[in-house]
């Protein structure tokens, strides 16, 4: 099991996604927990590292937990994505290992990881992702 935290940031029916260096697939911003980190600490650190903004901690809200086969891993290796929404301060820009930031709609579903596809379906069914 790969335990990850992700930020769901939607604007006008599109969701913020990132593409890492050397990858073709887009992922929701976030990442793996470091030893001893809480969900909040992981979310704040990962979002700062990937898209250069500061999550406003009092606005963090749970948005669901999703599981799927992990991309590029042996069959049976599952990624569990614990998702949150939150407001932020700063200007979104790619940093660290991120090559590109993109605003994706439901039509872009085939460009994302397996677990992100499940999240895209969930958001689309809820009328949040167009």
Coordinates of N, CA and C in Angstrom, one line a residue, residues 53-118:
X53 N 2.8 27.3 -3.3 CA 1.8 28.1 -2.5 C 1.7 27.6 -1.1
X54 N 1.1 28.4 -0.3 CA 0.9 28.0 1.1 C -0.5 27.7 1.4
X55 N -0.8 26.5 1.8 CA -2.1 26.1 2.2 C -2.5 26.8 3.5
X56 N -3.8 27.3 3.5 CA -4.3 28.0 4.6 C -4.9 26.9 5.6
X57 N -4.2 26.5 6.6 CA -4.5 25.3 7.4 C -5.9 25.3 7.9
X58 N -6.5 26.5 8.4 CA -7.8 26.4 9.0 C -8.9 26.0 7.9
X59 N -8.6 26.1 6.6 CA -9.6 25.9 5.6 C -9.5 24.4 5.1
X60 N -8.6 23.6 5.6 CA -8.5 22.2 5.1 C -9.7 21.4 5.5
X61 N -10.3 20.8 4.4 CA -11.5 19.9 4.6 C -11.2 18.6 4.0
X62 N -11.6 17.5 4.6 CA -11.5 16.2 3.9 C -12.4 16.1 2.7
X63 N -11.9 15.4 1.7 CA -12.7 15.3 0.4 C -12.8 13.9 -0.1
X64 N -12.4 12.9 0.7 CA -12.5 11.5 0.3 C -11.2 10.7 0.3
X65 N -11.3 9.4 0.3 CA -10.2 8.5 0.2 C -10.5 7.6 -0.9
X66 N -9.5 7.4 -1.8 CA -9.7 6.7 -3.0 C -8.5 5.7 -3.2
X67 N -8.8 4.5 -3.8 CA -7.7 3.5 -4.0 C -7.7 3.0 -5.4
X68 N -6.5 2.7 -5.9 CA -6.4 2.0 -7.2 C -5.0 1.4 -7.4
X69 N -4.9 0.6 -8.4 CA -3.5 0.1 -8.7 C -2.6 1.3 -8.9
X70 N -1.4 1.1 -8.3 CA -0.4 2.2 -8.4 C 0.3 2.2 -9.8
X71 N 0.4 3.4 -10.4 CA 1.0 3.5 -11.7 C 2.5 3.0 -11.6
X72 N 2.9 2.2 -12.6 CA 4.3 1.8 -12.7 C 4.8 0.8 -11.7
X73 N 3.8 0.3 -10.9 CA 4.2 -0.7 -9.8 C 3.7 -2.1 -10.2
X74 N 4.2 -3.1 -9.5 CA 3.8 -4.4 -9.8 C 2.3 -4.6 -9.5
X75 N 1.6 -5.5 -10.3 CA 0.2 -5.7 -10.0 C -0.1 -6.0 -8.6
X76 N -1.1 -5.4 -8.0 CA -1.5 -5.6 -6.6 C -1.0 -4.6 -5.7
X77 N 0.0 -3.7 -6.2 CA 0.4 -2.6 -5.4 C -0.6 -1.5 -5.5
X78 N -1.2 -1.1 -4.4 CA -2.3 -0.2 -4.4 C -1.8 1.2 -3.8
X79 N -2.3 2.3 -4.4 CA -2.1 3.6 -3.9 C -3.4 4.0 -3.2
X80 N -3.3 4.5 -2.0 CA -4.5 5.1 -1.3 C -4.3 6.6 -1.2
X81 N -5.2 7.3 -1.8 CA -5.1 8.8 -1.9 C -6.1 9.4 -1.0
X82 N -5.6 10.0 0.1 CA -6.5 10.8 1.0 C -6.5 12.2 0.5
X83 N -7.7 12.7 0.1 CA -7.8 14.0 -0.5 C -8.4 15.0 0.4
X84 N -7.9 16.3 0.2 CA -8.4 17.4 0.9 C -8.6 18.6 0.0
X85 N -9.5 19.5 0.4 CA -9.7 20.8 -0.3 C -9.1 21.8 0.7
X86 N -8.7 22.9 0.2 CA -8.2 24.0 1.1 C -7.9 25.2 0.3
X87 N -8.0 26.4 0.9 CA -7.7 27.6 0.3 C -6.1 27.8 0.4
X88 N -5.6 28.7 -0.3 CA -4.2 28.9 -0.3 C -3.8 30.4 -0.5
X89 N -2.6 30.8 -0.3 CA -2.0 32.1 -0.6 C -0.8 31.9 -1.5
X90 N -0.6 32.9 -2.3 CA 0.6 32.8 -3.2 C 0.1 32.6 -4.6
X91 N 1.1 32.4 -5.5 CA 0.9 32.2 -6.9 C 1.3 30.8 -7.3
X92 N 0.4 30.1 -8.0 CA 0.7 28.8 -8.4 C 1.7 28.8 -9.5
X93 N 2.8 28.0 -9.2 CA 3.8 27.8 -10.2 C 4.6 26.5 -10.0
X94 N 4.9 25.8 -11.1 CA 5.6 24.6 -10.9 C 7.0 24.8 -10.3
X95 N 7.3 23.9 -9.4 CA 8.6 23.9 -8.7 C 9.1 22.5 -8.4
X96 N 10.3 22.4 -7.9 CA 10.8 21.1 -7.5 C 10.9 20.1 -8.7
X97 N 10.2 19.0 -8.6 CA 10.2 18.0 -9.6 C 9.1 18.1 -10.6
X98 N 8.3 19.2 -10.5 CA 7.2 19.4 -11.4 C 7.6 20.2 -12.7
X99 N 7.2 19.6 -13.8 CA 7.5 20.2 -15.1 C 6.4 21.1 -15.6
X100 N 5.1 20.8 -15.2 CA 4.0 21.5 -15.7 C 2.8 21.4 -14.8
X101 N 2.1 22.6 -14.7 CA 0.8 22.7 -14.0 C -0.2 22.8 -15.1
X102 N -1.3 22.1 -15.0 CA -2.4 22.1 -15.9 C -3.8 22.1 -15.2
X103 N -4.7 22.8 -15.9 CA -6.1 22.7 -15.4 C -6.9 21.8 -16.3
X104 N -7.2 20.6 -15.7 CA -7.8 19.5 -16.5 C -9.3 19.5 -16.3
X105 N -10.1 19.1 -17.3 CA -11.5 18.8 -17.2 C -11.7 17.3 -17.3
X106 N -13.0 16.9 -17.3 CA -13.3 15.5 -17.3 C -12.9 14.9 -18.7
X107 N -12.9 15.7 -19.7 CA -12.4 15.2 -21.0 C -10.9 14.8 -21.0
X108 N -10.2 15.2 -20.0 CA -8.8 14.9 -19.9 C -8.5 13.7 -19.1
X109 N -9.6 13.0 -18.7 CA -9.5 11.8 -17.8 C -8.4 10.8 -18.2
X110 N -8.2 10.6 -19.5 CA -7.3 9.6 -20.0 C -5.8 10.0 -19.8
X111 N -5.6 11.2 -19.4 CA -4.2 11.7 -19.2 C -3.7 11.6 -17.8
X112 N -4.6 11.1 -16.9 CA -4.2 11.0 -15.5 C -4.0 9.6 -15.0
X113 N -3.5 9.5 -13.8 CA -3.2 8.2 -13.2 C -4.5 7.4 -12.9
X114 N -4.3 6.1 -12.5 CA -5.5 5.3 -12.3 C -6.3 5.8 -11.1
X115 N -5.7 6.2 -10.0 CA -6.4 6.6 -8.8 C -7.1 8.0 -9.2
X116 N -6.4 8.8 -9.9 CA -6.9 10.1 -10.3 C -8.2 9.9 -11.2
X117 N -8.2 8.9 -12.0 CA -9.4 8.6 -12.8 C -10.6 8.4 -12.0
X118 N -10.4 7.6 -10.9 CA -11.5 7.4 -9.9 C -12.0 8.7 -9.3

